[in-house]
Amino acid sequence: MSNEKATRKSTISWLAEVTKKYLVLLSLFSTLLAIPVGFYFNKAIVSNKPLISNTVLVLAFLTIFPSMIQLKTEGLLKSMKKVKEIFLSLLYVFIVSPLLAFLIAPTLGDPHIGVGYVAANVVPASSASIGYVLIAGGSIELATVLAVLTLILGIPLIPILIGMYSSSVSISVPMEPIVNSLVEVLVLPLILGQLTRYILLKTKGAPYVDKTIKPHLSLATMLSMLVLIFVLVLNQAMTIINKPMLALLIIVYQSIVIVALLLVSTLISKALKISYEDHQALAMISVTKNQSVAAAMATAALGPQSALAPALIPIIQPVLAIAYLNAESWIRKFLKS
């Protein structure tokens, strides 16, 4: 039996590594597959909008829940002393990113798509963000603090920011569905994830939680994300086919936003003498966004048609994040010089 468990564990670990290695290509494949499928089954999709919306919520929950089990809230007080880094992260997440989104969204034409784009830029860190920090050799402790703070503060601030933009473009966005979706895809996974973590820590121990089941949780997150991307693009297939330049524009705009934020954060970290480890935690948590949450909110409040941006951004976000991580040696030298 132990040999079977070891074999199963090694298989899961291998699958998780392969999926992680080719996540960008798999995301692209999921997108390209969903477009013709969405075109062929367009009538069925149009007649089942409530089912699509509920599916998005379920998949968003499944994408986020595993990362909430991995989220370490123990020992957060120690990293809470890094006031400068925390302030900068909150500035990037809740002021700079929304401001850029507010400026870009009106140029997308359809105000509903614009609201979806804003939602994609005001949500907290993605489930992959702490993983990026780990790969970069950044401070996991600080990354955890920033992830938890942006998560908690995002619950009241996200509806306010979306409401500010929607009122400026004369779009009526009901706040109740946004708040409900935040509870369903942020608060509920956080509570259940931390409860699950506590039970596992007590019954199985820390090595089991932080090492043994980590590949299982990572694989579950990535597979759920790929299915979510498929469903989101499936529902947006006709829009992408009829307006390919709009889809390309969203990807280009988000690329500019991510590159600009990474560049600005690097320059500011240099000016304020922030260490490489703390900078990587600050940059990755502040710049990479949880599009699962954005998709759930946009779909709940305005319908699936507003989820175009959250459907497309996962194609480019990991590419730019990984490209930045590959510049590790240059960033280290720049911050130390």
CSV table of C-alpha atoms in Angstrom, one decimal:
chain,number,residue,atom,x,y,z
A,1,MET,CA,0.0,0.0,0.0
A,2,SER,CA,2.9,2.4,0.8
A,3,ASN,CA,4.4,1.7,-2.6
A,4,GLU,CA,1.0,2.6,-4.2
A,5,LYS,CA,0.8,5.8,-2.2
A,6,ALA,CA,4.4,6.7,-3.2
A,7,THR,CA,3.7,6.0,-6.9
A,8,ARG,CA,0.5,8.0,-6.7
A,9,LYS,CA,2.3,10.9,-5.0
A,10,SER,CA,5.1,10.9,-7.6
A,11,THR,CA,2.5,10.8,-10.4
A,12,ILE,CA,0.6,13.8,-8.9
A,13,SER,CA,3.9,15.7,-8.4
A,14,TRP,CA,4.9,15.0,-12.0
A,15,LEU,CA,1.6,16.1,-13.3
A,16,ALA,CA,1.7,19.3,-11.2
A,17,GLU,CA,5.2,20.1,-12.5
A,18,VAL,CA,4.3,19.5,-16.1
A,19,THR,CA,1.1,21.5,-15.8
A,20,LYS,CA,3.0,24.4,-14.2
A,21,LYS,CA,5.8,24.3,-16.8
A,22,TYR,CA,3.3,24.4,-19.7
A,23,LEU,CA,0.6,26.5,-18.0
A,24,VAL,CA,0.9,29.4,-20.4
A,25,LEU,CA,0.6,27.0,-23.4
A,26,LEU,CA,-2.3,25.1,-21.8
A,27,SER,CA,-4.1,28.4,-21.2
A,28,LEU,CA,-3.6,29.3,-24.8
A,29,PHE,CA,-4.8,25.9,-25.9
A,30,SER,CA,-7.9,26.2,-23.6
A,31,THR,CA,-8.7,29.5,-25.2
A,32,LEU,CA,-8.2,28.4,-28.8
A,33,LEU,CA,-10.3,25.3,-28.2
A,34,ALA,CA,-13.1,27.2,-26.6
A,35,ILE,CA,-13.6,29.6,-29.5
A,36,PRO,CA,-14.8,27.1,-32.1
A,37,VAL,CA,-16.7,25.1,-29.5
A,38,GLY,CA,-18.4,28.3,-28.4
A,39,PHE,CA,-19.2,29.2,-32.0
A,40,TYR,CA,-20.7,25.8,-32.8
A,41,PHE,CA,-22.8,25.7,-29.6
A,42,ASN,CA,-23.7,29.4,-29.5
A,43,LYS,CA,-27.5,28.8,-29.4
A,44,ALA,CA,-27.2,26.4,-26.4
A,45,ILE,CA,-24.9,28.9,-24.6
A,46,VAL,CA,-27.2,31.8,-25.2
A,47,SER,CA,-30.2,29.9,-23.9
A,48,ASN,CA,-28.4,28.7,-20.7
A,49,LYS,CA,-26.9,32.0,-19.4
A,50,PRO,CA,-27.9,31.2,-15.7
A,51,LEU,CA,-26.1,27.8,-16.0
A,52,ILE,CA,-23.0,29.6,-17.4
A,53,SER,CA,-23.0,32.1,-14.5
A,54,ASN,CA,-23.4,29.4,-11.9
A,55,THR,CA,-20.6,27.3,-13.5
A,56,VAL,CA,-18.3,30.3,-13.4
A,57,LEU,CA,-18.9,30.8,-9.7
A,58,VAL,CA,-18.3,27.1,-8.9
A,59,LEU,CA,-15.1,27.0,-10.9
A,60,ALA,CA,-13.9,30.3,-9.4
A,61,PHE,CA,-14.4,28.7,-5.9
A,62,LEU,CA,-12.5,25.6,-6.9
A,63,THR,CA,-9.7,27.7,-8.3
A,64,ILE,CA,-9.3,29.7,-5.1
A,65,PHE,CA,-10.1,27.1,-2.4
A,66,PRO,CA,-6.8,25.1,-2.7
A,67,SER,CA,-4.7,28.2,-2.4
A,68,MET,CA,-6.5,29.2,0.8
A,69,ILE,CA,-5.5,25.9,2.3
A,70,GLN,CA,-1.8,26.7,1.4
A,71,LEU,CA,-2.1,30.2,2.8
A,72,LYS,CA,0.0,30.5,5.9
A,73,THR,CA,-1.6,33.0,8.4
A,74,GLU,CA,0.7,31.7,11.3
A,75,GLY,CA,3.4,34.2,12.3
A,76,LEU,CA,2.0,37.1,10.3
A,77,LEU,CA,2.6,39.6,13.0
A,78,LYS,CA,6.4,39.5,12.4
A,79,SER,CA,6.0,40.6,8.8
A,80,MET,CA,3.4,43.2,9.7
A,81,LYS,CA,6.2,45.5,10.9
A,82,LYS,CA,7.3,46.1,7.3
A,83,VAL,CA,5.0,49.2,7.0
A,84,LYS,CA,6.8,50.7,4.0
A,85,GLU,CA,6.3,47.6,1.8
A,86,ILE,CA,2.7,47.1,3.0
A,87,PHE,CA,1.8,50.8,2.2
A,88,LEU,CA,3.3,50.5,-1.3
A,89,SER,CA,1.4,47.3,-2.0
A,90,LEU,CA,-1.9,48.8,-1.0
A,91,LEU,CA,-1.1,51.9,-3.1
A,92,TYR,CA,-0.5,49.8,-6.2
A,93,VAL,CA,-3.5,47.5,-5.6
A,94,PHE,CA,-6.2,49.9,-4.6
A,95,ILE,CA,-5.1,53.2,-6.2
A,96,VAL,CA,-2.6,52.8,-9.1
A,97,SER,CA,-4.2,49.7,-10.7
A,98,PRO,CA,-7.8,51.0,-10.5
A,99,LEU,CA,-6.7,54.4,-11.8
A,100,LEU,CA,-5.1,52.9,-14.9
A,101,ALA,CA,-8.1,50.7,-15.4
A,102,PHE,CA,-10.5,53.7,-15.1
A,103,LEU,CA,-8.4,55.5,-17.8
A,104,ILE,CA,-8.3,52.5,-20.2
A,105,ALA,CA,-11.8,51.0,-19.8
A,106,PRO,CA,-13.8,53.8,-21.7
A,107,THR,CA,-11.7,53.1,-24.8
A,108,LEU,CA,-13.0,49.5,-25.1
A,109,GLY,CA,-16.3,50.8,-26.4
A,110,ASP,CA,-19.0,48.6,-24.8
A,111,PRO,CA,-19.3,50.0,-21.2
A,112,HIS,CA,-20.2,46.5,-19.9
A,113,ILE,CA,-16.9,45.2,-21.1
A,114,GLY,CA,-15.3,48.3,-19.6
A,115,VAL,CA,-16.7,47.5,-16.2
A,116,GLY,CA,-15.4,43.9,-16.6
A,117,TYR,CA,-12.0,45.3,-17.3
A,118,VAL,CA,-12.1,47.5,-14.2
A,119,ALA,CA,-13.2,44.4,-12.2
A,120,ALA,CA,-10.2,42.5,-13.6
A,121,ASN,CA,-7.8,45.2,-12.2
A,122,VAL,CA,-9.3,45.9,-8.8
A,123,VAL,CA,-9.3,42.3,-7.5
A,124,PRO,CA,-6.6,41.0,-5.1
A,125,ALA,CA,-3.6,38.7,-5.9
A,126,SER,CA,-4.1,35.5,-7.8
A,127,SER,CA,-3.6,32.1,-6.4
A,128,ALA,CA,-0.4,31.8,-8.4
A,129,SER,CA,1.1,35.0,-6.9
A,130,ILE,CA,2.7,33.4,-3.9
A,131,GLY,CA,4.0,30.7,-6.2
A,132,TYR,CA,5.7,33.4,-8.3
A,133,VAL,CA,7.3,34.8,-5.2
A,134,LEU,CA,8.5,31.4,-4.2
A,135,ILE,CA,10.1,30.8,-7.6
A,136,ALA,CA,11.8,34.3,-7.5
A,137,GLY,CA,13.3,33.6,-4.1
A,138,GLY,CA,11.3,36.4,-2.6
A,139,SER,CA,9.9,36.8,1.0
A,140,ILE,CA,7.1,34.3,1.4
A,141,GLU,CA,6.3,35.8,4.8
A,142,LEU,CA,5.8,39.3,3.4
A,143,ALA,CA,3.9,37.9,0.4
A,144,THR,CA,1.5,36.1,2.8
A,145,VAL,CA,0.9,39.3,4.8
A,146,LEU,CA,0.2,41.3,1.6
A,147,ALA,CA,-2.0,38.6,0.2
A,148,VAL,CA,-4.1,38.4,3.3
A,149,LEU,CA,-4.4,42.2,3.7
A,150,THR,CA,-5.4,42.9,0.1
A,151,LEU,CA,-7.9,40.0,0.4
A,152,ILE,CA,-9.5,41.4,3.5
A,153,LEU,CA,-9.4,45.1,2.4
A,154,GLY,CA,-10.7,44.1,-1.0
A,155,ILE,CA,-14.0,42.8,0.3
A,156,PRO,CA,-15.3,46.3,1.2
A,157,LEU,CA,-13.2,48.3,-1.4
A,158,ILE,CA,-13.8,46.3,-4.6
A,159,PRO,CA,-17.6,47.0,-4.7
A,160,ILE,CA,-16.8,50.7,-4.0
A,161,LEU,CA,-14.3,51.0,-6.8
A,162,ILE,CA,-16.5,49.2,-9.3
A,163,GLY,CA,-19.4,51.3,-8.3
A,164,MET,CA,-17.4,54.5,-8.8
A,165,TYR,CA,-16.5,53.5,-12.4
A,166,SER,CA,-19.9,52.2,-13.3
A,167,SER,CA,-21.6,55.4,-12.2
A,168,SER,CA,-19.1,57.5,-14.2
A,169,VAL,CA,-20.2,55.7,-17.4
A,170,SER,CA,-23.9,55.7,-16.5
A,171,ILE,CA,-24.1,51.9,-16.1
A,172,SER,CA,-26.3,50.6,-13.3
A,173,VAL,CA,-24.3,47.8,-11.5
A,174,PRO,CA,-26.2,46.2,-8.7
A,175,MET,CA,-23.9,45.9,-5.7
A,176,GLU,CA,-25.7,43.0,-4.1
A,177,PRO,CA,-24.5,40.4,-6.7
A,178,ILE,CA,-20.9,41.7,-6.4
A,179,VAL,CA,-21.0,41.4,-2.7
A,180,ASN,CA,-22.6,38.0,-2.9
A,181,SER,CA,-20.0,36.8,-5.4
A,182,LEU,CA,-17.2,38.1,-3.2
A,183,VAL,CA,-18.5,36.2,-0.3
A,184,GLU,CA,-18.9,33.1,-2.4
A,185,VAL,CA,-15.4,33.2,-4.1
A,186,LEU,CA,-13.3,35.0,-1.5
A,187,VAL,CA,-14.7,34.9,2.0
A,188,LEU,CA,-16.1,31.4,1.8
A,189,PRO,CA,-13.0,29.8,0.3
A,190,LEU,CA,-10.8,31.7,2.9
A,191,ILE,CA,-12.8,30.5,5.8
A,192,LEU,CA,-13.2,26.9,4.6
A,193,GLY,CA,-9.6,26.8,3.4
A,194,GLN,CA,-8.2,28.0,6.7
A,195,LEU,CA,-10.5,25.6,8.6
A,196,THR,CA,-9.3,22.7,6.4
A,197,ARG,CA,-5.7,23.8,7.0
A,198,TYR,CA,-6.3,23.9,10.8
A,199,ILE,CA,-7.8,20.4,10.8
A,200,LEU,CA,-5.0,19.0,8.6
A,201,LEU,CA,-2.3,20.6,10.8
A,202,LYS,CA,-3.9,19.0,13.9
A,203,THR,CA,-4.4,15.6,12.4
A,204,LYS,CA,-1.6,15.2,9.8
A,205,GLY,CA,1.0,17.8,10.9
A,206,ALA,CA,2.7,20.7,9.1
A,207,PRO,CA,4.9,18.6,6.8
A,208,TYR,CA,1.8,17.0,5.3
A,209,VAL,CA,0.0,20.3,4.8
A,210,ASP,CA,3.0,22.3,3.4
A,211,LYS,CA,4.7,19.6,1.5
A,212,THR,CA,2.9,16.3,1.0
A,213,ILE,CA,-0.4,17.7,-0.4
A,214,LYS,CA,1.0,20.8,-2.0
A,215,PRO,CA,1.3,19.2,-5.4
A,216,HIS,CA,-2.3,18.0,-5.2
A,217,LEU,CA,-3.5,21.5,-4.3
A,218,SER,CA,-1.4,23.1,-7.0
A,219,LEU,CA,-2.7,20.7,-9.6
A,220,ALA,CA,-6.3,21.2,-8.5
A,221,THR,CA,-5.9,25.0,-8.7
A,222,MET,CA,-4.3,24.9,-12.2
A,223,LEU,CA,-6.8,22.5,-13.7
A,224,SER,CA,-9.7,24.5,-12.2
A,225,MET,CA,-8.2,27.6,-13.7
A,226,LEU,CA,-7.8,26.0,-17.2
A,227,VAL,CA,-11.5,24.8,-17.1
A,228,LEU,CA,-12.6,28.3,-16.0
A,229,ILE,CA,-10.7,29.9,-18.8
A,230,PHE,CA,-12.4,27.5,-21.3
A,231,VAL,CA,-15.9,28.3,-19.9
A,232,LEU,CA,-15.2,32.1,-20.0
A,233,VAL,CA,-13.9,32.1,-23.5
A,234,LEU,CA,-16.6,29.6,-24.6
A,235,ASN,CA,-19.2,32.2,-23.5
A,236,GLN,CA,-17.3,35.0,-25.2
A,237,ALA,CA,-16.6,33.1,-28.5
A,238,MET,CA,-18.9,35.1,-30.7
A,239,THR,CA,-17.6,38.4,-29.3
A,240,ILE,CA,-14.0,37.4,-30.0
A,241,ILE,CA,-14.9,36.1,-33.5
A,242,ASN,CA,-16.9,39.3,-34.4
A,243,LYS,CA,-14.5,41.7,-32.6
A,244,PRO,CA,-11.0,40.2,-32.8
A,245,MET,CA,-9.4,43.6,-32.5
A,246,LEU,CA,-11.2,44.2,-29.2
A,247,ALA,CA,-9.9,41.0,-27.8
A,248,LEU,CA,-6.3,41.9,-29.0
A,249,LEU,CA,-6.7,45.4,-27.5
A,250,ILE,CA,-7.6,44.1,-24.1
A,251,ILE,CA,-4.5,41.8,-24.1
A,252,VAL,CA,-2.2,44.7,-25.3
A,253,TYR,CA,-3.7,47.1,-22.7
A,254,GLN,CA,-3.2,44.7,-19.9
A,255,SER,CA,0.4,44.0,-21.0
A,256,ILE,CA,1.1,47.7,-20.9
A,257,VAL,CA,-0.4,48.0,-17.4
A,258,ILE,CA,1.5,45.0,-16.0
A,259,VAL,CA,4.9,46.1,-17.5
A,260,ALA,CA,4.3,49.7,-16.3
A,261,LEU,CA,3.5,48.5,-12.7
A,262,LEU,CA,6.5,46.2,-12.6
A,263,LEU,CA,8.8,48.9,-13.9
A,264,VAL,CA,7.5,51.5,-11.5
A,265,SER,CA,7.6,49.2,-8.5
A,266,THR,CA,11.2,48.2,-9.4
A,267,LEU,CA,12.3,51.9,-9.6
A,268,ILE,CA,10.5,52.8,-6.3
A,269,SER,CA,12.0,49.7,-4.5
A,270,LYS,CA,15.4,50.9,-5.7
A,271,ALA,CA,14.8,54.5,-4.5
A,272,LEU,CA,13.6,53.3,-1.1
A,273,LYS,CA,16.3,50.6,-0.7
A,274,ILE,CA,13.9,47.8,-0.5
A,275,SER,CA,15.6,44.4,-0.6
A,276,TYR,CA,15.3,42.0,-3.6
A,277,GLU,CA,13.3,39.5,-1.5
A,278,ASP,CA,10.8,42.0,-0.2
A,279,HIS,CA,10.6,43.7,-3.6
A,280,GLN,CA,9.6,40.4,-5.4
A,281,ALA,CA,6.9,39.8,-2.8
A,282,LEU,CA,5.6,43.4,-3.2
A,283,ALA,CA,5.7,43.2,-7.0
A,284,MET,CA,4.1,39.8,-7.6
A,285,ILE,CA,1.3,40.3,-5.0
A,286,SER,CA,0.5,43.8,-6.3
A,287,VAL,CA,0.6,43.2,-10.0
A,288,THR,CA,-0.8,39.7,-10.6
A,289,LYS,CA,-4.6,39.6,-10.2
A,290,ASN,CA,-7.1,36.9,-9.4
A,291,GLN,CA,-9.2,36.8,-12.6
A,292,SER,CA,-11.4,34.0,-11.2
A,293,VAL,CA,-12.8,36.6,-8.7
A,294,ALA,CA,-13.1,39.2,-11.4
A,295,ALA,CA,-15.0,36.8,-13.7
A,296,ALA,CA,-17.3,35.8,-11.0
A,297,MET,CA,-18.1,39.4,-10.0
A,298,ALA,CA,-18.6,40.6,-13.6
A,299,THR,CA,-20.8,37.6,-14.5
A,300,ALA,CA,-22.9,37.9,-11.3
A,301,ALA,CA,-23.5,41.7,-11.7
A,302,LEU,CA,-23.7,42.2,-15.4
A,303,GLY,CA,-24.0,38.8,-17.0
A,304,PRO,CA,-21.4,36.6,-18.8
A,305,GLN,CA,-20.9,39.2,-21.6
A,306,SER,CA,-18.9,41.4,-19.3
A,307,ALA,CA,-16.3,38.7,-18.5
A,308,LEU,CA,-14.3,39.2,-21.7
A,309,ALA,CA,-11.3,40.9,-19.9
A,310,PRO,CA,-11.1,38.3,-17.1
A,311,ALA,CA,-11.3,35.6,-19.7
A,312,LEU,CA,-8.4,37.0,-21.8
A,313,ILE,CA,-6.0,38.4,-19.2
A,314,PRO,CA,-5.0,34.9,-17.9
A,315,ILE,CA,-3.4,34.3,-21.3
A,316,ILE,CA,-0.9,37.2,-20.9
A,317,GLN,CA,-0.5,37.7,-17.1
A,318,PRO,CA,1.5,34.5,-16.4
A,319,VAL,CA,3.7,35.1,-19.5
A,320,LEU,CA,4.8,38.6,-18.3
A,321,ALA,CA,5.2,37.4,-14.7
A,322,ILE,CA,7.4,34.6,-15.7
A,323,ALA,CA,9.4,36.8,-18.0
A,324,TYR,CA,10.0,39.2,-15.1
A,325,LEU,CA,11.1,36.3,-12.9
A,326,ASN,CA,13.6,35.3,-15.6
A,327,ALA,CA,15.3,38.7,-15.2
A,328,GLU,CA,16.1,37.7,-11.6
A,329,SER,CA,19.9,38.3,-11.9
A,330,TRP,CA,19.5,41.8,-13.4
A,331,ILE,CA,16.9,42.8,-10.8
A,332,ARG,CA,19.1,41.7,-8.0
A,333,LYS,CA,22.1,43.7,-9.4
A,334,PHE,CA,19.9,46.7,-10.0
A,335,LEU,CA,18.4,46.8,-6.5
A,336,LYS,CA,21.8,46.2,-4.8
A,337,SER,CA,23.7,48.8,-6.9
